[in-house]
Coordinates of N, CA, C and O and ligand atoms in Angstrom, one line a residue:
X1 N 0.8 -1.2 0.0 CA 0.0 0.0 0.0 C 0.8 1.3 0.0 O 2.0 1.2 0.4
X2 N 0.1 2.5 -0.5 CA 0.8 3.6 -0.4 C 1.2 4.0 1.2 O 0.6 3.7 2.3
X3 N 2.6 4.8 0.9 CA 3.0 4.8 2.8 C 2.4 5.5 3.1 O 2.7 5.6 4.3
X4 N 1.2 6.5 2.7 CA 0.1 7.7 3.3 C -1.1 7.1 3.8 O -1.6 7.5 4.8
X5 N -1.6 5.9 3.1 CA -3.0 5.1 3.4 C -2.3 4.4 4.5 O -1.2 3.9 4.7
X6 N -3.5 4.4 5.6 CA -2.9 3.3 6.6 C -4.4 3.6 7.3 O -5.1 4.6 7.3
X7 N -4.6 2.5 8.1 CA -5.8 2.4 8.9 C -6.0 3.0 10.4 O -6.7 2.5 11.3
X8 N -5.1 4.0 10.6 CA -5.3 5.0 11.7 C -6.1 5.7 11.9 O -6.7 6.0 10.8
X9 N -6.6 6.2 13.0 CA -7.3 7.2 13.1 C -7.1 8.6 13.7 O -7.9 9.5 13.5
X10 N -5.8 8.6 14.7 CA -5.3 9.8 14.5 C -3.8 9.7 14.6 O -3.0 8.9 14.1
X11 N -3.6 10.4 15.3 CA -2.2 10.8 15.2 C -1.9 10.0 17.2 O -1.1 9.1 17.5
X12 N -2.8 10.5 17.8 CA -2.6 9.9 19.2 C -2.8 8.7 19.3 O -2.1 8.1 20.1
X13 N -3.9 7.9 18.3 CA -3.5 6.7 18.2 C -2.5 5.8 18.1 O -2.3 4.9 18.9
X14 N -2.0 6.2 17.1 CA -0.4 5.6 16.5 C 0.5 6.2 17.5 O 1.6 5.6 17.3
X15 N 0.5 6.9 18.2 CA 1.5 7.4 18.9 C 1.5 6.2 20.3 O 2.5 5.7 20.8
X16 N 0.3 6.1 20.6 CA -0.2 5.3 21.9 C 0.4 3.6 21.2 O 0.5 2.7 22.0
X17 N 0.7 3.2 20.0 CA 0.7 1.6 19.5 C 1.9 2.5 19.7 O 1.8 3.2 20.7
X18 N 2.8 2.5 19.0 CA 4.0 3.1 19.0 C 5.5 2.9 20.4 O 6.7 2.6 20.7
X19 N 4.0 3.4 21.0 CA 4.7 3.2 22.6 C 4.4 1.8 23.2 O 4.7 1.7 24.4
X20 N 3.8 1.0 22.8 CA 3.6 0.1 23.5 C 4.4 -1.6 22.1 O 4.6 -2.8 22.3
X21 N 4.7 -1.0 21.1 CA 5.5 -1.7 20.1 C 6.5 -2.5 20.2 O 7.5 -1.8 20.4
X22 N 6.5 -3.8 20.1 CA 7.5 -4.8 20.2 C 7.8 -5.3 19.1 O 8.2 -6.4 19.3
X23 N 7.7 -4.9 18.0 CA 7.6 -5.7 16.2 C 9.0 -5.4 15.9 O 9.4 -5.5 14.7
X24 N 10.1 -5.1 17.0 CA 12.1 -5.1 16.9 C 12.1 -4.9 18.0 O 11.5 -4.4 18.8
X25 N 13.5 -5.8 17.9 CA 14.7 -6.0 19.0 C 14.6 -4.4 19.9 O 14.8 -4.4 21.1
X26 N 14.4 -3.0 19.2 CA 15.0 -1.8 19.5 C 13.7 -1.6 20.7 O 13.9 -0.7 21.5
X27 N 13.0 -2.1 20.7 CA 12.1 -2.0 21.8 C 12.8 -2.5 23.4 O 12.5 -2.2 24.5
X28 N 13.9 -3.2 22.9 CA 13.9 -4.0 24.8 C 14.7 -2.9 24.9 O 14.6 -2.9 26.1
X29 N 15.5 -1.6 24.6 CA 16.4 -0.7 25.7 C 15.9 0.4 25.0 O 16.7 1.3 24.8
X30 N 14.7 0.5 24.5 CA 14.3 2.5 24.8 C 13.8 2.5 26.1 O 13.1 1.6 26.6
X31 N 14.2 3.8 26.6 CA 13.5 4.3 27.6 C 12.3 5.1 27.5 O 11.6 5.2 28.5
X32 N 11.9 6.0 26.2 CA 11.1 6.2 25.5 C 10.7 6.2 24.5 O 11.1 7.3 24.1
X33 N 10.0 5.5 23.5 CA 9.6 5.4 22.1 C 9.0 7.0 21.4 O 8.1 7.6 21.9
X34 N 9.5 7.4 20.1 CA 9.7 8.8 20.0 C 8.7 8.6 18.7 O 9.3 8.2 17.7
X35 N 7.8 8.7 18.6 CA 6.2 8.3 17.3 C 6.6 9.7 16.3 O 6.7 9.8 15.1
X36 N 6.7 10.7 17.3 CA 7.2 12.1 16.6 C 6.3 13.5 16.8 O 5.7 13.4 17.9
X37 N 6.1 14.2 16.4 CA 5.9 15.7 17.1 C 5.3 16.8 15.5 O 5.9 16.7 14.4
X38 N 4.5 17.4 15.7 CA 3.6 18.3 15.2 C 2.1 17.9 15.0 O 1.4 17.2 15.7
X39 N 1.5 18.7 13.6 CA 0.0 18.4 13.6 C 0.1 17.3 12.7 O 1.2 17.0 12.2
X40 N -1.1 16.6 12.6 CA -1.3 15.6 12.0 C -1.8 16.3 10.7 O -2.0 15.6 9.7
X41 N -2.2 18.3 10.5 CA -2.8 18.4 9.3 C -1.2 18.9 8.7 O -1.2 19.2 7.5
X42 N -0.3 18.9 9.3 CA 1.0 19.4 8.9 C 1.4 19.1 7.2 O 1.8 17.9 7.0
X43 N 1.4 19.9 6.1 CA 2.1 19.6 4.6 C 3.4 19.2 4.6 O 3.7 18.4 3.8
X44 N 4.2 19.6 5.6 CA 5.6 19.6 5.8 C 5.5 17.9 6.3 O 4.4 17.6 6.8
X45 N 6.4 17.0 6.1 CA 6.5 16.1 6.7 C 8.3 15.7 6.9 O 8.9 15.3 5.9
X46 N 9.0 15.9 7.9 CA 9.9 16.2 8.1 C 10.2 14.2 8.6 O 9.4 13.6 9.3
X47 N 11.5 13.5 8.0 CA 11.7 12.3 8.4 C 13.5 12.2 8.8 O 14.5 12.3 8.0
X48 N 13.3 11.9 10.2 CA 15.2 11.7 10.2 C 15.5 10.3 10.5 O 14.7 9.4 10.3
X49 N 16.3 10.1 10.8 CA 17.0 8.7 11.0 C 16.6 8.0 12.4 O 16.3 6.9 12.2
X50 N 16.6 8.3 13.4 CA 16.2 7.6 14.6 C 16.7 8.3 15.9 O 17.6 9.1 16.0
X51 N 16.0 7.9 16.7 CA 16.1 8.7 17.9 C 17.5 8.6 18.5 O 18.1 7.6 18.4
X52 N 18.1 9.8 19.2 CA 19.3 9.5 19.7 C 19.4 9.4 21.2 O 18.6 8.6 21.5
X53 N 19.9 9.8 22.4 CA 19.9 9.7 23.6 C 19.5 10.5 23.9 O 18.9 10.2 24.9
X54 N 19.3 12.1 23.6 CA 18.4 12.8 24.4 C 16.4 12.9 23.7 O 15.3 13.4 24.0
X55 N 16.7 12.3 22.8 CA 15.3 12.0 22.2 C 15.1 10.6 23.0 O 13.9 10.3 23.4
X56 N 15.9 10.0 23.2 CA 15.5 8.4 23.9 C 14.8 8.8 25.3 O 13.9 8.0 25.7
X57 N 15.2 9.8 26.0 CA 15.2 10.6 27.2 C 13.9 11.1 27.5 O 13.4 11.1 28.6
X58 N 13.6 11.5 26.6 CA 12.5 12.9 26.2 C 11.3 12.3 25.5 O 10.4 13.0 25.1
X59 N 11.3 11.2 25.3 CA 10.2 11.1 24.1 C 10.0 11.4 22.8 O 9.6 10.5 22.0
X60 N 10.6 13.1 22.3 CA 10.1 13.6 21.5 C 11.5 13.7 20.3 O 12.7 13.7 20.7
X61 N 11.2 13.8 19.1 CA 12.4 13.9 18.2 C 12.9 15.0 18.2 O 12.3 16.0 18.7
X62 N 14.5 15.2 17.6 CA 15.1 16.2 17.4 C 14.9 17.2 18.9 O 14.1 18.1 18.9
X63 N 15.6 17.1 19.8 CA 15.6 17.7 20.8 C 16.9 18.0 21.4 O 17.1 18.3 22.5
X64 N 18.1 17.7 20.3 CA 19.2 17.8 20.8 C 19.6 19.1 20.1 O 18.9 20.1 19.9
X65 N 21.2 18.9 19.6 CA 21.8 19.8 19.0 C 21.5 19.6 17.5 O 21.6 20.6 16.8
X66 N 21.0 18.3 16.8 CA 20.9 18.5 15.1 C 19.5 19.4 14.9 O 19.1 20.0 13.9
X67 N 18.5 19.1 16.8 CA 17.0 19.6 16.6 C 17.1 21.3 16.6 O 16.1 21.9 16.3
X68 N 18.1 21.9 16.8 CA 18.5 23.0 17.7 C 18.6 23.6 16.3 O 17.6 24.3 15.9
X69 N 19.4 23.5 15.7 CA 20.1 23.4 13.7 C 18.7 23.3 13.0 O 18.5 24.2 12.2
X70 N 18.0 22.4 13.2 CA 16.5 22.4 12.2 C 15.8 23.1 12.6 O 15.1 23.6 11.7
X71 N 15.7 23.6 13.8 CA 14.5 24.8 13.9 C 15.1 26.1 13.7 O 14.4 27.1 13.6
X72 N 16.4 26.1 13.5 CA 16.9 27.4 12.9 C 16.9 27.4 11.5 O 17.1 28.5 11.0
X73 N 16.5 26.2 10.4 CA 17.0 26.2 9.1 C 15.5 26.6 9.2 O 15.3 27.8 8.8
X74 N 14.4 26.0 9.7 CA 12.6 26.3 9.3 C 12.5 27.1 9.3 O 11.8 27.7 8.4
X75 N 13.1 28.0 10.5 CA 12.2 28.9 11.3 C 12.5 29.9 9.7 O 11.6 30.6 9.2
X76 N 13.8 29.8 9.0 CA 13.6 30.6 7.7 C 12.7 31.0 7.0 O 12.7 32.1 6.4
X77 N 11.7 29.9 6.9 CA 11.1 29.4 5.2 C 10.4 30.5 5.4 O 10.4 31.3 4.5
X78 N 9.4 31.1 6.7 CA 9.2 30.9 7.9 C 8.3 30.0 7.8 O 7.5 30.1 6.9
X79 N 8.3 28.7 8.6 CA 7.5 27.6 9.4 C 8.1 27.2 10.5 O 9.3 26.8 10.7
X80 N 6.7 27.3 11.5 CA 7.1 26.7 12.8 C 7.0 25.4 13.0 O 6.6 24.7 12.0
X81 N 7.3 24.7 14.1 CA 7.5 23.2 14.4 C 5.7 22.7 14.3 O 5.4 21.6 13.9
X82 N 5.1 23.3 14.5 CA 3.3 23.2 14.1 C 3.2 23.4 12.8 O 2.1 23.1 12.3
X83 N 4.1 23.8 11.8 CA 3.8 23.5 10.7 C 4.0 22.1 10.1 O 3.4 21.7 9.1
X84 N 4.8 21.5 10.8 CA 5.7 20.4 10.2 C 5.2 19.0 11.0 O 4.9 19.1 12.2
X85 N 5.1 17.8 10.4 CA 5.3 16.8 11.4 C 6.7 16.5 11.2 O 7.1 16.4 10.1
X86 N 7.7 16.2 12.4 CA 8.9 15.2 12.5 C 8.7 14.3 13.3 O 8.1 14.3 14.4
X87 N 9.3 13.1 12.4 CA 9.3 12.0 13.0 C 10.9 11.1 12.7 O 12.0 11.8 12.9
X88 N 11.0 10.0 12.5 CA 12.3 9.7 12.3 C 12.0 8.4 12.0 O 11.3 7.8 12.8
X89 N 12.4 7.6 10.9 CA 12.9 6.4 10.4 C 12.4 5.2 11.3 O 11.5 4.4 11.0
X90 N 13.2 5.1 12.6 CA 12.4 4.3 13.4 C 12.6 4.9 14.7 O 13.5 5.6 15.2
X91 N 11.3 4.3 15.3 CA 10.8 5.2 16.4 C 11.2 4.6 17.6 O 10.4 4.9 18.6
X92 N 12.5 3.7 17.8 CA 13.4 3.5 19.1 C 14.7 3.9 18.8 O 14.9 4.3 17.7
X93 N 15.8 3.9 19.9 CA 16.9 4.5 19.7 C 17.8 2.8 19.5 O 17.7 1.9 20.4
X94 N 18.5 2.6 18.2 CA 19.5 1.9 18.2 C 20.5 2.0 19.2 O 21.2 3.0 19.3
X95 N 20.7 0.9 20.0 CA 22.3 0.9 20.4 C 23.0 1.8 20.6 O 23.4 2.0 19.5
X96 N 23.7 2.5 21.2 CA 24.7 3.1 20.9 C 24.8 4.3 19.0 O 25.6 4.7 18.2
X97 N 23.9 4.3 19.1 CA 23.0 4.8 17.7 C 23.7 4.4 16.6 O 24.4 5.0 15.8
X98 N 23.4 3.0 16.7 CA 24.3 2.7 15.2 C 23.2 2.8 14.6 O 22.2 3.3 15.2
X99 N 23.2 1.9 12.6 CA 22.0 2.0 11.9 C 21.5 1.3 12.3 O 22.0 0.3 12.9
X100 N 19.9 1.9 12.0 CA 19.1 0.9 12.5 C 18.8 -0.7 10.9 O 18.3 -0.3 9.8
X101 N 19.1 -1.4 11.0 CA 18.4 -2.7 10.3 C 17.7 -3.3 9.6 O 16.7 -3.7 10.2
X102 N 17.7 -3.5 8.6 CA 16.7 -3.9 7.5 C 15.3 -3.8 8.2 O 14.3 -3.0 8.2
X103 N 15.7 -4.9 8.9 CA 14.1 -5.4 9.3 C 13.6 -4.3 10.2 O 12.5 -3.9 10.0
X104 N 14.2 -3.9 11.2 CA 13.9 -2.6 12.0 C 13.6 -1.7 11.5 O 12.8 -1.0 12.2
X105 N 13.9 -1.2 10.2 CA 13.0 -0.1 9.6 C 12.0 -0.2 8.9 O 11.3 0.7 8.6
X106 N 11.9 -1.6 8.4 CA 10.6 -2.6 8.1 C 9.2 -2.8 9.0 O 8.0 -2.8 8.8
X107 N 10.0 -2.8 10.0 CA 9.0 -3.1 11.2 C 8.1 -1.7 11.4 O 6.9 -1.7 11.9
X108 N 8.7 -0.6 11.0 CA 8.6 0.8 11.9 C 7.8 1.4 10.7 O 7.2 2.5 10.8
X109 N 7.7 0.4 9.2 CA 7.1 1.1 8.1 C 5.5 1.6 8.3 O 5.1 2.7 7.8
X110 N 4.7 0.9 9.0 CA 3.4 1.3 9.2 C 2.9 2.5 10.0 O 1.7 2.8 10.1
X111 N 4.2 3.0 10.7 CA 3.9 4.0 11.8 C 4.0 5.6 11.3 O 4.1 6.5 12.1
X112 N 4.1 5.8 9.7 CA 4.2 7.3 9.4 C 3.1 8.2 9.5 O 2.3 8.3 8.6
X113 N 3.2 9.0 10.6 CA 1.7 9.2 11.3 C 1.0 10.1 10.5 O -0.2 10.2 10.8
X114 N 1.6 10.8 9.3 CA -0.1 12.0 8.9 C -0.1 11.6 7.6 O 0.8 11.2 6.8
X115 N -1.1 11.7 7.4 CA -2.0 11.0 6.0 C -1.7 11.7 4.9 O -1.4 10.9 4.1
X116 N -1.5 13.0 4.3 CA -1.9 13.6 3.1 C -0.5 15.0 3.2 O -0.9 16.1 3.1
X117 N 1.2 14.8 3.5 CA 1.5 15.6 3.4 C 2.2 15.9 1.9 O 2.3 15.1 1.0
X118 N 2.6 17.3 2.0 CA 2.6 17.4 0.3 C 4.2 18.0 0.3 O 4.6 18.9 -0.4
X119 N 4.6 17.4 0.9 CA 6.4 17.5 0.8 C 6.9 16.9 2.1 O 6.7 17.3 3.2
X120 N 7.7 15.8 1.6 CA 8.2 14.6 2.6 C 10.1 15.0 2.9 O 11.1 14.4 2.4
X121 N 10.1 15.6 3.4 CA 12.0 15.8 3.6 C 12.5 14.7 4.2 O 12.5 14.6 5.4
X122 N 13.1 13.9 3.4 CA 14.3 12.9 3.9 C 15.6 13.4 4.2 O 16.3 14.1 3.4
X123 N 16.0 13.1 5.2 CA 17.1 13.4 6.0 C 17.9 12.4 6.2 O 19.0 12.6 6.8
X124 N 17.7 11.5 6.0 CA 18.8 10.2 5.6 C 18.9 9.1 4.6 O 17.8 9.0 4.0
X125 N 19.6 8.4 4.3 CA 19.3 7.4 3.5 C 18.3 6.5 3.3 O 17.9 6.4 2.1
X126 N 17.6 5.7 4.5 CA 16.7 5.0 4.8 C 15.3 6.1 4.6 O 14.2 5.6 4.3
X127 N 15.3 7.0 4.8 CA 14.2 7.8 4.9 C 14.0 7.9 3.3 O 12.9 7.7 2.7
X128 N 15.3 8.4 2.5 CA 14.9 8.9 1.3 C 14.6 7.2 0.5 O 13.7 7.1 -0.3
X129 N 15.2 6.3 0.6 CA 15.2 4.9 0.0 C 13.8 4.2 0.1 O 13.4 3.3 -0.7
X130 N 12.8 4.8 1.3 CA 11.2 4.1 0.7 C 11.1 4.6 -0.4 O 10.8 3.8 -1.4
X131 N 11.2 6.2 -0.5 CA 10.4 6.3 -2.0 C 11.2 6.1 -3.0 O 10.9 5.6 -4.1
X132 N 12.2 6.5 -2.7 CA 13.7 5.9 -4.2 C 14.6 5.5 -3.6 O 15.4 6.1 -3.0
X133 N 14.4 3.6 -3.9 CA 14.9 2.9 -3.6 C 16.8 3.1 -3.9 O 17.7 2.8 -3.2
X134 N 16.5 3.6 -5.1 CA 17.8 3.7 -6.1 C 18.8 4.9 -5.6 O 20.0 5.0 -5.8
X135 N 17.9 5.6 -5.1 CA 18.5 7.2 -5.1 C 19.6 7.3 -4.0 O 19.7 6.3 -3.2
X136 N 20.6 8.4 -3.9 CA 21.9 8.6 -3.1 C 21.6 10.1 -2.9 O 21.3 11.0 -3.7
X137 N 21.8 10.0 -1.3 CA 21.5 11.5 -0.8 C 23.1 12.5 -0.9 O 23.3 13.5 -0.4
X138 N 23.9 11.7 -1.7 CA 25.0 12.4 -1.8 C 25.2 13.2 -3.3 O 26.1 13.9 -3.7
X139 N 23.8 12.7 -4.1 CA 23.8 13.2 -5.2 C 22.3 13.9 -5.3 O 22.0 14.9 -6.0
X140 N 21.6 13.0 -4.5 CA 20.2 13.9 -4.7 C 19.9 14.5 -4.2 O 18.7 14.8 -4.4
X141 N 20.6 15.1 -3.4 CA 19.9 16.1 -2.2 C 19.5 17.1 -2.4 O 20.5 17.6 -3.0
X142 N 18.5 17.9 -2.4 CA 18.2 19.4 -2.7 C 18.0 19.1 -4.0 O 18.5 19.8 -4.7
X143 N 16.9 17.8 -4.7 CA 16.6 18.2 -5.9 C 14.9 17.9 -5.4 O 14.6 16.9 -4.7
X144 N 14.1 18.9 -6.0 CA 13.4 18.3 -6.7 C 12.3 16.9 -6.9 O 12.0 16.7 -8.1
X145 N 11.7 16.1 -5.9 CA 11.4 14.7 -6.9 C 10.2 14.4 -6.6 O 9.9 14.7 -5.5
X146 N 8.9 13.6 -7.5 CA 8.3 13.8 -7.1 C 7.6 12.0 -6.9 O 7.9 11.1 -7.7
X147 N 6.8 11.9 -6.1 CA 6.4 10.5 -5.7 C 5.0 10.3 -5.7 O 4.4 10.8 -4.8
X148 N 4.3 9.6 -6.6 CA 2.9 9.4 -6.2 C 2.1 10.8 -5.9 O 1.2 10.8 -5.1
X149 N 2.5 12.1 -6.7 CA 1.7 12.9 -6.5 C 2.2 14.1 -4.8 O 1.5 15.0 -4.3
X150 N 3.5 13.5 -4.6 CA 3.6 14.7 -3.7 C 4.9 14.9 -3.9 O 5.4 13.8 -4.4
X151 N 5.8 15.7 -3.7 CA 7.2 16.5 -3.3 C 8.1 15.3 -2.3 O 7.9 15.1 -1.1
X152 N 8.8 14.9 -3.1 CA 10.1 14.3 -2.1 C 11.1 15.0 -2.1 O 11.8 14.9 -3.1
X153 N 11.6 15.9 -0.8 CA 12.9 16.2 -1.0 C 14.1 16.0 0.1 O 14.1 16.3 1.3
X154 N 15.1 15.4 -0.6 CA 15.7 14.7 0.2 C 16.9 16.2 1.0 O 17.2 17.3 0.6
X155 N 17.2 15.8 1.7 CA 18.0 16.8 2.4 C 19.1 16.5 2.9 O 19.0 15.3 3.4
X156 N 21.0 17.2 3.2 CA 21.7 16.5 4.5 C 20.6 16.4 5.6 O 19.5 16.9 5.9
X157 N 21.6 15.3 6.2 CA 20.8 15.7 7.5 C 21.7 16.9 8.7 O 22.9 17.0 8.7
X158 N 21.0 17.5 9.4 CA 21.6 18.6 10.4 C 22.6 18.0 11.0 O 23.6 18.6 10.6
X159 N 23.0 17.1 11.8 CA 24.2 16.6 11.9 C 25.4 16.7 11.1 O 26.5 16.9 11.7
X160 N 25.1 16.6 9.7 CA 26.4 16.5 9.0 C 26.4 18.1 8.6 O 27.3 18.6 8.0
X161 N 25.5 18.6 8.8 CA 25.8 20.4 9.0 C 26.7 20.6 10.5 O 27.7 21.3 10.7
X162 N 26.2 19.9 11.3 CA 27.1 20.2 12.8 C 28.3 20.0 12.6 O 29.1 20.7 13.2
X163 N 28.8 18.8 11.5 CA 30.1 18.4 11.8 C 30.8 18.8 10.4 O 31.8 18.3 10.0
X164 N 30.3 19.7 9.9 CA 31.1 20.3 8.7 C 30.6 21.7 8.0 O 30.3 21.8 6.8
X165 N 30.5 22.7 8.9 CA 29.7 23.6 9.0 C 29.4 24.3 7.7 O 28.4 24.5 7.1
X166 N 30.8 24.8 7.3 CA 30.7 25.8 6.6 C 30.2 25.3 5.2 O 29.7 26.2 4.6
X167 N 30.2 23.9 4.5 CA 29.9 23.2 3.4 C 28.7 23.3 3.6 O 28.1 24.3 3.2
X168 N 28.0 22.1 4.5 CA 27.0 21.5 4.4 C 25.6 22.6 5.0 O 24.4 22.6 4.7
X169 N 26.3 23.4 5.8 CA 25.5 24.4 6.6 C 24.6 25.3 5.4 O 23.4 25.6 5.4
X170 N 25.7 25.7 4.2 CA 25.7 26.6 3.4 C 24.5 25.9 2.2 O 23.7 26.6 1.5
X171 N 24.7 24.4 2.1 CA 23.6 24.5 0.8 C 22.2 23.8 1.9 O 21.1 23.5 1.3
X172 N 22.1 23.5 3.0 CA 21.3 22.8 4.1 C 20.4 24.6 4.0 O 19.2 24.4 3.6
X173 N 20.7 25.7 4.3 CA 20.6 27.2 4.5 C 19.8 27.6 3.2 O 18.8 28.4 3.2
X174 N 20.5 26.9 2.1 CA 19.6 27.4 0.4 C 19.1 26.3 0.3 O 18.0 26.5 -0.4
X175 N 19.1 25.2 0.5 CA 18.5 24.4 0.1 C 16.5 24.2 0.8 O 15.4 24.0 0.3
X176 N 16.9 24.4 1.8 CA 15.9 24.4 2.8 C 14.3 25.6 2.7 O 13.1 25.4 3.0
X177 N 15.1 26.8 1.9 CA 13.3 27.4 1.4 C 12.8 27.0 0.3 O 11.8 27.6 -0.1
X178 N 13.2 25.8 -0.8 CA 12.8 25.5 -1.8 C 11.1 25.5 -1.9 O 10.3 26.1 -2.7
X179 N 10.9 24.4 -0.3 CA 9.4 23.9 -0.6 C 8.9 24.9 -0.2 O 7.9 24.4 0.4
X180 N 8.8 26.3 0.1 CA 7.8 26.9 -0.2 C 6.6 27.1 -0.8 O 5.4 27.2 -0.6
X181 N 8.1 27.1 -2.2 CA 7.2 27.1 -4.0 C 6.0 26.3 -4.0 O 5.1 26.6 -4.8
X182 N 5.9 25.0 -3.0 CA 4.7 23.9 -2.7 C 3.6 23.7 -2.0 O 2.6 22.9 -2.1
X183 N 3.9 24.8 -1.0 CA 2.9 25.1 -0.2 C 1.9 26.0 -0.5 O 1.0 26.3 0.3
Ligands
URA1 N1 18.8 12.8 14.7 C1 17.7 12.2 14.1 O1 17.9 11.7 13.0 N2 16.6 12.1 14.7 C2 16.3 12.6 15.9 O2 15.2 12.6 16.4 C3 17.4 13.3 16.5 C4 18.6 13.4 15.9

């Protein structure tokens, strides 16, 4: 099925299965399961890689220093964190935050909580690889693509802006008001 159709009913729903989810190994050491954060009528649908230790902490995504970086690139477009849903790839924290696993992000496929957004930002590999299996965020990023009728755009992720500022900061900064043009 399309990854937008799904038999939910809201957003607190899926947040409530989410937290109580055993369908991966990454369930036996979260301390909190992170479903993700904004409105459910959100266009923006913001997807990162997986919760890290202070999201493991907290519940909620992006709450660290890459979250600190994303609300400074949005707050541009201007959109607030209510504009956007973020969520993340899969909704326990790996290990020691390695990648998370085939099947682990298999498992986590049915939990993409809002129905009808009309620009999906991938922020990692796995996030950008449901819709293009084929595609490389080292070549596609900041283009363009479009999936079943909505806006895929793949992005660095804020991280790799943290740890190489002046490059990745610089096209993360232009890259980042594109989807306006879509809203
Ligand atoms: N990095 C991510 O990919 N997701 C988070 O929630 C936090 C940091």
């Amino acid at each position: 099925p399309n990854a937008f159709t799904n038999h939910w009913n809201s957003i607190d729903e899926i947040a409530t299965i989410i937290r109580s989810c055993t369908s991966c190994i990454l369930h036996a050491e979260r301390k909190h399961a992170v479903p993700g954060k904004g409105s459910a009528n959100a266009r923006i649908l913001i997807i990162g890689e997986g919760p890290g230790s202070n999201e493991n902490q907290q519940g909620l995504p992006f709450v660290g220093s890459s979250g600190k970086l994303l609300d400074e690139l949005f707050a541009q477009i201007p959109l607030a964190r209510e504009d956007v849903f973020i969520t993340n790839v899969v909704k326990c924290r790996p290990p020691a935050n390695r990648d998370p696993l085939p099947d682990e992000v298999k498992a986590c496929h049915p939990y993409l909580a809002i129905k009808d957004p009309t620009v999906v930002v991938t922020l990692d590999r796995n996030s950008f690889a449901r819709f293009y299996p084929e595609g490389k965020n080292s070549k596609d990023h900041g283009k363009i693509l479009q999936w079943q009728g909505r806006v895929i755009y793949p992005l660095y992720h804020p991280a790799a802006g943290l740890r190489n500022p002046a490059l990745i900061k610089r096209s993360l900064r232009e890259h980042v008001l594109r989807p306006r043009e879509f809203l």
